[in-house]
């Protein structure tokens, strides 16, 4: 029940500290306590998320493992491991339809890719950020990430995958439709032209 969930949170968070992973503790603490905050109550979907999201011991262990893996790898400048860990956490939250938290970890993954000067991983993070921004309805931000993704792949001499092109075109069309609804026909036409 609820007391087991609280005990699990306490145990897993404390375990991070005992192992010397302070940043993992901080991240895990905020992630586990976000469900109890004022912005999470009130709806049936929120109740469902809190019972299936962070309440399970397996999910807590998954998050702890990825966070501590990233923290330890970061100490040894193992950028690939850090990147993969953050991307896995982001994917978990996307599966929970918690795109704001996913974006937080995708941004951390993007920072790691930039630090490592890994253009391919930077492109991957930008694409994922574009898709997450689309899910939140932030089309302008999505376009910026999708365009950066495209530009980075071109810079690396890699062809843009068909799905990536479709995402960018879809974002252009969505922006054009929004601008058309707002009555900004010149800008709408410009985005329609980009989508061609």
Coordinates of C-alpha atoms in Angstrom, one line a residue:
X1 CA 0.0 0.0 0.0
X2 CA 0.9 3.6 0.5
X3 CA 3.2 3.0 3.4
X4 CA 5.2 0.5 1.4
X5 CA 5.5 3.1 -1.4
X6 CA 6.8 5.7 1.0
X7 CA 9.2 3.1 2.5
X8 CA 10.4 2.1 -1.0
X9 CA 11.1 5.8 -1.8
X10 CA 12.9 6.4 1.4
X11 CA 15.0 3.2 1.0
X12 CA 15.9 3.8 -2.7
X13 CA 16.8 7.5 -2.2
X14 CA 18.8 6.7 1.0
X15 CA 20.6 3.9 -0.9
X16 CA 21.9 6.5 -3.4
X17 CA 23.4 8.6 -0.6
X18 CA 25.0 5.6 1.1
X19 CA 26.6 4.6 -2.2
X20 CA 28.0 8.2 -2.6
X21 CA 25.8 9.3 -5.5
X22 CA 24.6 12.7 -4.3
X23 CA 23.4 14.0 -7.6
X24 CA 21.4 10.7 -8.2
X25 CA 19.8 11.2 -4.8
X26 CA 18.8 14.8 -5.6
X27 CA 17.3 13.8 -9.0
X28 CA 15.6 10.7 -7.6
X29 CA 14.2 12.7 -4.6
X30 CA 12.7 15.3 -6.9
X31 CA 11.3 12.6 -9.3
X32 CA 9.7 10.6 -6.5
X33 CA 8.3 13.6 -4.7
X34 CA 7.0 15.3 -7.8
X35 CA 4.0 13.0 -7.7
X36 CA 3.0 14.3 -4.3
X37 CA 3.2 18.0 -5.3
X38 CA 0.3 20.4 -5.8
X39 CA 0.4 20.1 -9.6
X40 CA -0.3 16.4 -9.6
X41 CA -3.6 15.9 -7.8
X42 CA -7.2 16.0 -8.9
X43 CA -7.7 13.9 -12.0
X44 CA -8.2 10.3 -12.7
X45 CA -5.3 10.2 -15.0
X46 CA -3.0 11.7 -12.3
X47 CA -4.1 9.0 -9.8
X48 CA -3.4 6.4 -12.4
X49 CA 0.0 7.8 -13.1
X50 CA 0.9 7.9 -9.4
X51 CA -0.1 4.3 -8.9
X52 CA 1.6 3.0 -12.0
X53 CA 4.5 5.5 -12.4
X54 CA 6.8 5.9 -9.5
X55 CA 5.0 3.9 -6.9
X56 CA 6.4 0.6 -8.1
X57 CA 9.6 -0.6 -6.5
X58 CA 10.8 -1.8 -10.0
X59 CA 10.4 1.7 -11.4
X60 CA 12.3 3.2 -8.5
X61 CA 15.1 0.7 -9.0
X62 CA 15.2 1.4 -12.7
X63 CA 15.5 5.1 -12.1
X64 CA 18.1 4.7 -9.4
X65 CA 20.1 2.3 -11.6
X66 CA 20.1 4.7 -14.6
X67 CA 20.8 7.8 -12.5
X68 CA 23.7 6.3 -10.6
X69 CA 25.0 4.7 -13.8
X70 CA 25.0 8.2 -15.4
X71 CA 26.6 9.8 -12.3
X72 CA 29.4 7.3 -12.0
X73 CA 30.1 7.3 -15.8
X74 CA 30.2 11.1 -15.7
X75 CA 32.9 11.0 -13.1
X76 CA 35.0 9.0 -15.5
X77 CA 34.1 11.0 -18.6
X78 CA 32.3 8.0 -20.1
X79 CA 30.0 10.2 -22.2
X80 CA 28.4 7.3 -24.1
X81 CA 27.1 5.7 -20.9
X82 CA 25.8 9.0 -19.5
X83 CA 24.0 9.7 -22.8
X84 CA 22.4 6.3 -23.0
X85 CA 21.3 6.4 -19.3
X86 CA 19.6 9.8 -19.8
X87 CA 18.0 8.7 -23.0
X88 CA 16.6 5.6 -21.3
X89 CA 15.1 7.7 -18.5
X90 CA 13.6 10.0 -21.0
X91 CA 12.1 7.1 -22.9
X92 CA 10.6 5.8 -19.7
X93 CA 8.9 9.2 -19.0
X94 CA 7.7 9.4 -22.6
X95 CA 6.1 6.0 -22.1
X96 CA 4.3 7.6 -19.1
X97 CA 3.3 10.6 -21.2
X98 CA 5.2 12.8 -18.9
X99 CA 6.9 14.9 -21.6
X100 CA 8.1 17.7 -19.3
X101 CA 10.2 15.2 -17.3
X102 CA 11.3 13.5 -20.5
X103 CA 12.4 16.9 -21.9
X104 CA 14.5 17.5 -18.8
X105 CA 16.5 14.2 -19.3
X106 CA 16.6 14.7 -23.1
X107 CA 18.2 18.1 -22.5
X108 CA 20.7 16.5 -20.1
X109 CA 21.5 14.0 -22.8
X110 CA 21.9 16.8 -25.4
X111 CA 24.3 18.6 -23.1
X112 CA 26.4 15.4 -22.7
X113 CA 26.5 14.9 -26.5
X114 CA 27.6 18.5 -27.0
X115 CA 30.3 18.1 -24.3
X116 CA 31.6 14.9 -26.0
X117 CA 31.4 16.6 -29.4
X118 CA 29.3 13.7 -30.6
X119 CA 27.4 15.1 -33.5
X120 CA 25.4 12.0 -34.2
X121 CA 24.2 11.7 -30.6
X122 CA 23.5 15.4 -30.5
X123 CA 21.3 15.0 -33.6
X124 CA 19.5 12.0 -31.9
X125 CA 18.8 14.1 -28.8
X126 CA 17.5 17.0 -30.9
X127 CA 15.2 14.7 -32.8
X128 CA 13.8 13.3 -29.5
X129 CA 13.4 16.8 -28.1
X130 CA 11.5 17.8 -31.2
X131 CA 9.1 14.9 -30.9
X132 CA 8.6 15.6 -27.2
X133 CA 7.9 19.3 -27.8
X134 CA 5.4 18.3 -30.5
X135 CA 3.6 16.2 -27.9
X136 CA 3.3 19.2 -25.7
X137 CA 2.0 21.3 -28.6
X138 CA 5.2 23.5 -28.7
X139 CA 5.4 23.5 -32.4
X140 CA 7.9 26.4 -32.8
X141 CA 10.3 24.7 -30.4
X142 CA 9.8 21.3 -32.1
X143 CA 10.7 22.9 -35.5
X144 CA 13.9 24.3 -34.0
X145 CA 14.9 20.9 -32.7
X146 CA 14.0 19.1 -35.9
X147 CA 15.9 21.7 -38.0
X148 CA 18.9 21.3 -35.8
X149 CA 18.7 17.6 -36.1
X150 CA 18.6 17.9 -39.9
X151 CA 21.5 20.3 -39.9
X152 CA 23.7 18.2 -37.6
X153 CA 23.1 15.1 -39.8
X154 CA 24.0 17.1 -42.9
X155 CA 27.1 18.4 -41.1
X156 CA 28.1 14.8 -40.3
X157 CA 27.5 13.7 -43.9
X158 CA 24.6 11.5 -42.9
X159 CA 21.3 11.3 -44.9
X160 CA 18.2 12.4 -43.1
X161 CA 16.1 9.3 -42.3
X162 CA 12.6 9.4 -44.0
X163 CA 10.8 9.4 -40.6
X164 CA 12.8 12.4 -39.5
X165 CA 11.9 14.3 -42.7
X166 CA 8.2 13.5 -42.1
X167 CA 8.4 14.8 -38.6
X168 CA 9.9 18.1 -39.8
X169 CA 7.4 18.5 -42.6
X170 CA 4.5 17.7 -40.2
X171 CA 5.8 20.3 -37.8
X172 CA 6.0 22.9 -40.6
X173 CA 2.4 22.1 -41.6
X174 CA 1.2 22.3 -38.0
X175 CA 2.9 25.7 -37.7
X176 CA 1.4 26.9 -41.0
X177 CA -2.1 25.8 -39.8
X178 CA -1.7 27.6 -36.5
X179 CA -0.5 30.8 -38.2
X180 CA -3.4 30.6 -40.7
X181 CA -5.9 30.3 -37.8
X182 CA -4.2 33.5 -36.3
X183 CA -4.7 35.3 -39.6
X184 CA -0.9 35.6 -40.4
X185 CA -1.3 34.4 -43.9
X186 CA 2.2 35.5 -45.1
X187 CA 4.0 33.5 -42.4
X188 CA 1.6 30.5 -42.9
X189 CA 2.5 30.5 -46.6
X190 CA 6.2 30.5 -45.8
X191 CA 5.8 27.4 -43.6
X192 CA 3.6 25.7 -46.2
X193 CA 6.4 26.3 -48.7
X194 CA 9.0 24.8 -46.3
X195 CA 6.8 21.7 -46.1
X196 CA 7.0 21.0 -49.8

